[in-house]
Tab-separated table of C-alpha atoms and ligand atoms in Angstrom:
chain	number	residue	atom	x	y	z
A	193	MET	CA	3.659	-62.682	-54.708
A	194	LYS	CA	1.284	-65.668	-54.812
A	195	ASN	CA	-0.368	-65.246	-58.240
A	196	LEU	CA	-0.131	-63.033	-61.301
A	197	LEU	CA	-3.750	-62.494	-62.306
A	198	SER	CA	-3.812	-58.946	-63.668
A	199	ILE	CA	-1.860	-55.726	-63.960
A	200	GLU	CA	-4.713	-54.145	-61.986
A	201	SER	CA	-3.711	-56.158	-58.931
A	202	LEU	CA	0.017	-55.346	-59.154
A	203	ASP	CA	1.763	-52.429	-57.504
A	204	ALA	CA	4.740	-50.478	-58.841
A	205	GLU	CA	7.157	-52.272	-56.509
A	206	ARG	CA	6.180	-55.721	-57.790
A	207	MET	CA	6.272	-54.615	-61.401
A	208	THR	CA	9.724	-53.133	-60.903
A	209	ALA	CA	10.938	-56.359	-59.274
A	210	ILE	CA	9.685	-58.403	-62.255
A	211	LEU	CA	11.280	-56.025	-64.779
A	212	LYS	CA	14.645	-56.070	-62.974
A	213	LEU	CA	14.665	-59.851	-62.720
A	214	ALA	CA	13.710	-60.163	-66.410
A	215	ALA	CA	16.980	-58.407	-67.301
A	216	VAL	CA	18.916	-60.885	-65.145
A	217	MET	CA	17.065	-63.827	-66.721
A	218	LYS	CA	17.928	-62.577	-70.184
A	219	SER	CA	21.607	-61.935	-69.482
A	220	THR	CA	22.136	-65.249	-67.664
A	221	ARG	CA	20.105	-67.516	-69.961
A	222	GLY	CA	21.677	-70.964	-70.080
A	223	ARG	CA	23.729	-70.430	-66.910
A	224	HIS	CA	21.220	-69.568	-64.178
A	225	ALA	CA	22.545	-69.810	-60.636
A	226	ALA	CA	19.216	-71.154	-59.331
A	227	HIS	CA	16.516	-73.466	-60.713
A	228	PRO	CA	13.524	-72.528	-58.570
A	229	LEU	CA	11.088	-74.907	-60.316
A	230	ARG	CA	13.228	-78.012	-59.660
A	231	HIS	CA	11.055	-80.974	-58.658
A	232	GLN	CA	7.931	-79.041	-59.681
A	233	CYS	CA	5.366	-79.838	-62.351
A	234	TRP	CA	3.386	-76.940	-63.864
A	235	ALA	CA	0.389	-77.103	-66.178
A	236	LEU	CA	-0.601	-74.813	-69.026
A	237	LEU	CA	-4.390	-74.846	-69.246
A	238	PHE	CA	-5.472	-73.099	-72.459
A	239	SER	CA	-8.976	-72.484	-73.868
A	240	LYS	CA	-7.674	-70.266	-76.700
A	241	SER	CA	-4.958	-70.594	-79.361
A	242	SER	CA	-1.414	-69.505	-78.627
A	243	THR	CA	2.037	-69.520	-80.177
A	244	ARG	CA	4.166	-67.111	-78.153
A	245	THR	CA	2.645	-67.603	-74.718
A	246	ARG	CA	2.602	-71.377	-74.969
A	247	VAL	CA	6.131	-71.764	-76.304
A	248	SER	CA	7.668	-69.196	-73.958
A	249	PHE	CA	6.065	-70.725	-70.862
A	250	GLU	CA	6.929	-74.289	-71.869
A	251	VAL	CA	10.559	-73.356	-72.521
A	252	GLY	CA	10.750	-71.055	-69.489
A	253	ILE	CA	9.430	-73.616	-67.014
A	254	ARG	CA	11.936	-76.195	-68.294
A	255	GLU	CA	14.818	-73.714	-68.152
A	256	LEU	CA	13.977	-73.062	-64.500
A	257	GLY	CA	14.241	-76.783	-63.753
A	258	GLY	CA	10.532	-77.651	-63.831
A	259	ASP	CA	8.434	-80.108	-65.747
A	260	VAL	CA	5.431	-78.890	-67.758
A	261	MET	CA	2.252	-80.315	-69.283
A	262	PHE	CA	0.052	-78.591	-71.861
A	263	LEU	CA	-3.692	-79.120	-71.449
A	264	ALA	CA	-6.046	-77.827	-74.111
A	265	ALA	CA	-9.354	-77.177	-72.332
A	266	ASP	CA	-11.224	-79.291	-74.876
A	267	ASP	CA	-9.000	-82.293	-74.199
A	268	ILE	CA	-9.939	-82.454	-70.533
A	269	GLN	CA	-13.329	-82.663	-68.812
A	270	LEU	CA	-13.421	-78.846	-68.554
A	271	GLY	CA	-14.362	-78.848	-72.249
A	272	ARG	CA	-17.330	-81.120	-71.483
A	273	GLY	CA	-18.662	-78.846	-68.758
A	274	GLU	CA	-16.769	-79.777	-65.582
A	275	PRO	CA	-16.643	-76.531	-63.569
A	276	ILE	CA	-13.356	-74.600	-63.393
A	277	ARG	CA	-13.594	-74.774	-59.587
A	278	ASP	CA	-13.558	-78.581	-59.649
A	279	THR	CA	-10.800	-78.671	-62.257
A	280	ALA	CA	-8.786	-76.337	-60.012
A	281	ARG	CA	-9.361	-78.458	-56.893
A	282	VAL	CA	-8.112	-81.557	-58.710
A	283	MET	CA	-5.096	-79.921	-60.306
A	284	GLY	CA	-4.163	-78.097	-57.113
A	285	ARG	CA	-3.609	-81.454	-55.399
A	286	MET	CA	-1.233	-82.701	-58.086
A	287	ILE	CA	0.712	-79.886	-59.688
A	288	HIS	CA	2.752	-76.975	-58.350
A	289	GLY	CA	1.553	-74.078	-60.493
A	290	ALA	CA	-0.706	-73.217	-63.427
A	291	VAL	CA	-0.697	-70.885	-66.397
A	292	VAL	CA	-4.255	-70.287	-67.579
A	293	ARG	CA	-5.499	-68.762	-70.868
A	294	THR	CA	-9.262	-68.401	-71.051
A	295	PHE	CA	-12.215	-66.088	-71.647
A	296	ALA	CA	-13.618	-64.794	-68.338
A	297	GLN	CA	-11.236	-63.136	-65.881
A	298	GLN	CA	-13.340	-64.647	-63.099
A	299	ASP	CA	-12.300	-68.129	-64.256
A	300	VAL	CA	-8.607	-67.368	-63.689
A	301	GLU	CA	-9.413	-65.784	-60.338
A	302	ASP	CA	-11.483	-68.855	-59.378
A	303	PHE	CA	-8.767	-71.213	-60.552
A	304	ALA	CA	-6.266	-69.440	-58.311
A	305	SER	CA	-8.452	-69.459	-55.236
A	306	PHE	CA	-9.805	-73.007	-55.600
A	307	SER	CA	-6.494	-74.634	-56.580
A	308	GLY	CA	-4.406	-72.865	-53.942
A	309	ILE	CA	-1.348	-73.079	-56.210
A	310	PRO	CA	0.460	-70.177	-57.922
A	311	THR	CA	-1.593	-69.190	-60.964
A	312	ILE	CA	-0.646	-66.950	-63.888
A	313	ASN	CA	-3.082	-65.225	-66.241
A	314	ALA	CA	-1.871	-66.082	-69.752
A	315	LEU	CA	-4.636	-63.887	-71.309
A	316	THR	CA	-8.299	-63.421	-70.592
A	317	ASP	CA	-10.884	-61.196	-72.263
A	318	GLU	CA	-10.052	-58.676	-69.538
A	319	GLU	CA	-6.258	-58.548	-69.363
A	320	HIS	CA	-2.981	-59.818	-70.794
A	321	PRO	CA	-0.576	-59.022	-67.959
A	322	CYS	CA	2.414	-61.100	-69.144
A	323	GLN	CA	2.364	-59.287	-72.486
A	324	ILE	CA	2.424	-55.849	-70.935
A	325	LEU	CA	5.160	-56.711	-68.431
A	326	SER	CA	7.281	-58.102	-71.293
A	327	ASP	CA	6.608	-55.022	-73.395
A	328	LEU	CA	7.615	-52.727	-70.535
A	329	PHE	CA	10.847	-54.710	-70.348
A	330	THR	CA	11.373	-54.251	-74.117
A	331	ILE	CA	10.755	-50.513	-73.792
A	332	ILE	CA	13.287	-50.241	-70.949
A	333	GLU	CA	15.776	-52.284	-72.960
A	334	SER	CA	15.344	-49.993	-75.973
A	335	ARG	CA	15.061	-46.588	-74.276
A	336	GLY	CA	17.016	-47.157	-71.046
A	337	SER	CA	14.059	-46.421	-68.756
A	338	LEU	CA	10.356	-45.588	-68.629
A	339	GLU	CA	11.214	-41.930	-67.914
A	340	GLY	CA	9.071	-39.610	-70.047
A	341	LEU	CA	7.272	-42.518	-71.727
A	342	CYS	CA	4.234	-41.604	-73.812
A	343	LEU	CA	2.623	-44.689	-75.327
A	344	ALA	CA	0.009	-44.337	-78.064
A	345	PHE	CA	-2.238	-47.367	-78.476
A	346	ILE	CA	-3.959	-47.401	-81.878
A	347	GLY	CA	-6.927	-49.685	-82.633
A	348	ASP	CA	-9.276	-51.706	-80.422
A	349	GLY	CA	-8.969	-49.610	-77.266
A	350	ASP	CA	-11.257	-51.909	-75.314
A	351	CYS	CA	-9.327	-55.170	-75.780
A	352	ASN	CA	-7.419	-57.095	-73.128
A	353	VAL	CA	-4.038	-55.656	-74.156
A	354	ALA	CA	-5.330	-52.059	-74.096
A	355	ARG	CA	-6.893	-52.627	-70.676
A	356	SER	CA	-3.645	-53.961	-69.269
A	357	TRP	CA	-1.905	-50.869	-70.670
A	358	ILE	CA	-4.460	-48.688	-68.862
A	359	TRP	CA	-3.580	-50.297	-65.534
A	360	ALA	CA	0.157	-50.192	-66.230
A	361	ALA	CA	-0.016	-46.469	-67.066
A	362	ALA	CA	-2.055	-45.781	-63.946
A	363	VAL	CA	0.261	-47.738	-61.640
A	364	LEU	CA	3.583	-46.593	-63.139
A	365	GLY	CA	2.481	-43.031	-63.959
A	366	PHE	CA	3.410	-42.784	-67.641
A	367	GLU	CA	1.291	-41.078	-70.299
A	368	LEU	CA	-1.053	-43.293	-72.313
A	369	ARG	CA	-3.070	-42.156	-75.320
A	370	ILE	CA	-5.666	-44.468	-76.823
A	371	ALA	CA	-6.949	-43.811	-80.339
A	372	ALA	CA	-10.088	-45.800	-81.114
A	373	PRO	CA	-13.503	-45.241	-82.668
A	374	PRO	CA	-16.243	-44.624	-80.058
A	375	GLU	CA	-17.518	-48.222	-80.094
A	376	PHE	CA	-14.028	-49.538	-79.265
A	377	GLN	CA	-13.008	-47.105	-76.549
A	378	PRO	CA	-12.497	-48.294	-72.970
A	379	ALA	CA	-15.427	-47.751	-70.600
A	380	ARG	CA	-15.497	-44.443	-68.716
A	381	SER	CA	-15.930	-46.393	-65.468
A	382	LEU	CA	-12.683	-48.290	-66.092
A	383	LEU	CA	-10.771	-45.071	-66.829
A	384	GLU	CA	-12.160	-43.439	-63.688
A	385	LYS	CA	-11.273	-46.463	-61.567
A	386	ALA	CA	-7.728	-46.622	-62.974
A	387	GLY	CA	-6.930	-42.887	-62.859
A	388	GLY	CA	-3.581	-41.790	-64.272
A	389	ARG	CA	-2.713	-39.726	-67.338
A	390	ILE	CA	-4.821	-41.366	-70.005
A	391	LEU	CA	-6.222	-39.643	-73.066
A	392	VAL	CA	-8.866	-41.394	-75.167
A	393	THR	CA	-9.558	-39.927	-78.585
A	394	PRO	CA	-11.073	-41.000	-81.894
A	395	ASP	CA	-8.265	-39.056	-83.625
A	396	LEU	CA	-5.228	-41.271	-84.185
A	397	ARG	CA	-3.096	-38.332	-85.270
A	398	VAL	CA	-3.684	-36.590	-81.935
A	399	ALA	CA	-2.688	-39.794	-80.130
A	400	ALA	CA	0.428	-40.403	-82.228
A	401	GLU	CA	1.863	-36.858	-82.309
A	402	GLY	CA	5.287	-36.961	-80.597
A	403	ALA	CA	4.626	-40.295	-78.834
A	404	SER	CA	7.598	-42.400	-77.745
A	405	VAL	CA	5.859	-45.713	-78.531
A	406	LEU	CA	3.243	-46.488	-81.184
A	407	TYR	CA	1.549	-49.747	-80.192
A	408	THR	CA	-1.171	-51.843	-81.759
A	409	ASP	CA	-2.988	-55.171	-81.445
A	410	VAL	CA	-5.365	-57.139	-83.661
A	411	TRP	CA	-8.770	-55.653	-84.494
A	412	VAL	CA	-10.498	-59.007	-83.904
A	413	SER	CA	-9.450	-60.590	-80.626
A	414	MET	CA	-9.928	-64.290	-79.921
A	415	GLY	CA	-13.552	-64.969	-79.087
A	416	LYS	CA	-14.791	-61.980	-81.118
A	417	GLU	CA	-14.752	-63.706	-84.489
A	418	GLN	CA	-18.520	-63.318	-85.013
A	419	GLU	CA	-18.000	-59.523	-84.812
A	420	SER	CA	-15.288	-59.529	-87.487
A	421	ALA	CA	-17.189	-57.661	-90.206
A	422	ASN	CA	-18.312	-54.833	-87.910
A	423	ARG	CA	-14.900	-54.568	-86.253
A	424	ILE	CA	-13.075	-54.380	-89.567
A	425	ALA	CA	-15.508	-51.732	-90.820
A	426	GLN	CA	-15.333	-49.610	-87.643
A	427	LEU	CA	-11.590	-49.898	-87.131
A	428	GLN	CA	-10.681	-49.233	-90.766
A	429	GLY	CA	-8.003	-46.563	-90.810
A	430	TYR	CA	-6.840	-47.162	-87.225
A	431	GLN	CA	-3.567	-48.401	-88.636
A	432	ILE	CA	0.085	-47.841	-87.825
A	433	ASN	CA	1.667	-46.999	-91.165
A	434	GLY	CA	4.320	-44.804	-92.708
A	435	GLU	CA	2.152	-41.700	-92.618
A	436	LEU	CA	1.251	-42.081	-88.932
A	437	SER	CA	4.851	-42.897	-87.990
A	438	LYS	CA	5.957	-39.530	-89.397
A	439	LEU	CA	4.086	-37.870	-86.513
A	440	ALA	CA	6.294	-39.728	-84.024
A	441	PRO	CA	9.666	-40.039	-85.784
A	442	GLU	CA	11.512	-41.235	-82.663
A	443	ALA	CA	8.862	-43.765	-81.645
A	444	LEU	CA	9.410	-47.451	-81.095
A	445	ILE	CA	6.788	-49.308	-83.108
A	446	MET	CA	5.422	-52.272	-81.210
A	447	HIS	CA	2.922	-55.081	-81.812
A	448	CYS	CA	2.060	-57.893	-79.405
A	449	LEU	CA	1.478	-60.298	-82.350
A	450	PRO	CA	-0.039	-62.066	-84.200
A	451	ALA	CA	-0.119	-59.271	-86.813
A	452	TYR	CA	-2.627	-58.803	-89.599
A	453	ARG	CA	-0.841	-56.805	-92.271
A	454	GLY	CA	-3.019	-54.280	-94.049
A	455	LYS	CA	-5.301	-54.012	-91.021
A	456	GLU	CA	-3.835	-52.699	-87.729
A	457	ILE	CA	-0.371	-52.242	-89.307
A	458	ASP	CA	0.840	-52.022	-92.882
A	459	SER	CA	3.334	-54.510	-94.199
A	460	GLU	CA	6.167	-52.028	-94.780
A	461	THR	CA	5.986	-50.577	-91.286
A	462	PHE	CA	5.798	-54.046	-89.793
A	463	GLU	CA	8.908	-55.247	-91.620
A	464	ALA	CA	10.819	-52.029	-90.919
A	465	ASN	CA	10.208	-52.581	-87.198
A	466	ALA	CA	10.513	-56.361	-87.116
A	467	GLU	CA	13.586	-56.263	-84.862
A	468	THR	CA	11.621	-54.561	-82.074
A	469	ILE	CA	8.458	-56.584	-82.662
A	470	PHE	CA	10.167	-59.974	-82.557
A	471	ARG	CA	12.310	-58.891	-79.610
A	472	GLN	CA	8.992	-58.219	-77.854
A	473	ALA	CA	8.067	-61.834	-78.590
A	474	GLU	CA	11.432	-63.132	-77.354
A	475	ASN	CA	11.188	-61.074	-74.181
A	476	ARG	CA	8.034	-62.974	-73.216
A	477	LEU	CA	10.389	-65.825	-72.307
A	478	HIS	CA	12.711	-63.782	-70.091
A	479	THR	CA	9.954	-61.801	-68.373
A	480	GLN	CA	7.804	-64.852	-67.673
A	481	LYS	CA	10.823	-66.656	-66.227
A	482	ALA	CA	11.131	-63.722	-63.832
A	483	ILE	CA	7.442	-64.059	-62.932
A	484	LEU	CA	7.746	-67.840	-62.461
A	485	SER	CA	10.812	-67.411	-60.218
A	486	LEU	CA	9.060	-64.883	-58.023
A	487	LEU	CA	5.964	-67.095	-57.719
A	488	ALA	CA	8.009	-70.188	-56.919
A	489	GLN	CA	9.709	-68.534	-53.919
B	160	LIG	N1	1.048	-62.166	-77.975
B	160	LIG	C1	0.551	-63.379	-77.635
B	160	LIG	O1	0.086	-63.602	-76.514
B	160	LIG	O2	0.680	-64.316	-78.605
B	160	LIG	P1	0.036	-65.785	-78.590
B	160	LIG	O3	-1.462	-65.613	-78.695
B	160	LIG	O4	0.640	-66.454	-79.775
B	160	LIG	O5	0.397	-66.466	-77.306
B	161	LIG	N1	-6.192	-58.992	-78.119
B	161	LIG	C1	-5.644	-60.196	-78.684
B	161	LIG	C2	-4.296	-60.473	-78.129
B	161	LIG	C3	-3.610	-61.654	-78.759
B	161	LIG	C4	-2.305	-61.951	-78.121
B	161	LIG	C5	-6.589	-61.361	-78.438
B	161	LIG	O1	-7.146	-61.450	-77.330
B	161	LIG	O2	-6.776	-62.176	-79.332
């Protein structure tokens, strides 16, 4: 595996390898047999805010023996208009790998091809692959396996996290239900391209009924701030709360964070499920260490 740019570009074998290694990373934290990033320097190149992704990659790279630098896009010439392709050609001659958070998926793809070094998508408008791989790990940890998984995604069904779930469901073959108002449903063309067992409905009760995971994400993703008022109006009611949870009494309740209480999830449900939700956040570290190790080989 040279890069991790999307779930779309992964196959089941690679995903399984990452998920298995994530378990090893978690159980051997602090006493790893190998430090595959020794003598390497990686860069985090971020054009959007981050807490979890930034901290987990910075800690993870160090724990694997590497050195790491954080570059906010606005602090380097990229923010003044230097093309991503030129930035990539410079960085590729100096560092050993890059973790990129930006807007256009094409920019991460270009960074990977022009730098020639291992590149990880740390979130684009299109996908959030590290989040979904970590969440799959959390689901396996909680339920034992992905056998019989039915994941109901409630909210902005056309966001990066939902799209990565679409590809994960298609590749791994589990059932995915997306409840979103028409304006925030994934494009038909994407669903046709992905295939798999995916139901899209405006009815969140239909999506939630008997699901094994109820999952949500923010209504206003980074970069969509100007659309806030319309999004909040349209997505009103697409909330994981006590009433919805009753339809899926056995379900794990998951949130990629950050959470906006009273919008995509109510405060009580969030706090009642905080152990799972913050374990999701912790598992970013272990899963990304697995990804980094596989890319460093
Ligand atoms: N879930 C997630 O990616 O969080 P950050 O934006 O804080 O990195
Ligand atoms: N969909 C959200 C995910 C945040 C981790 C966003 O892009 O802002």
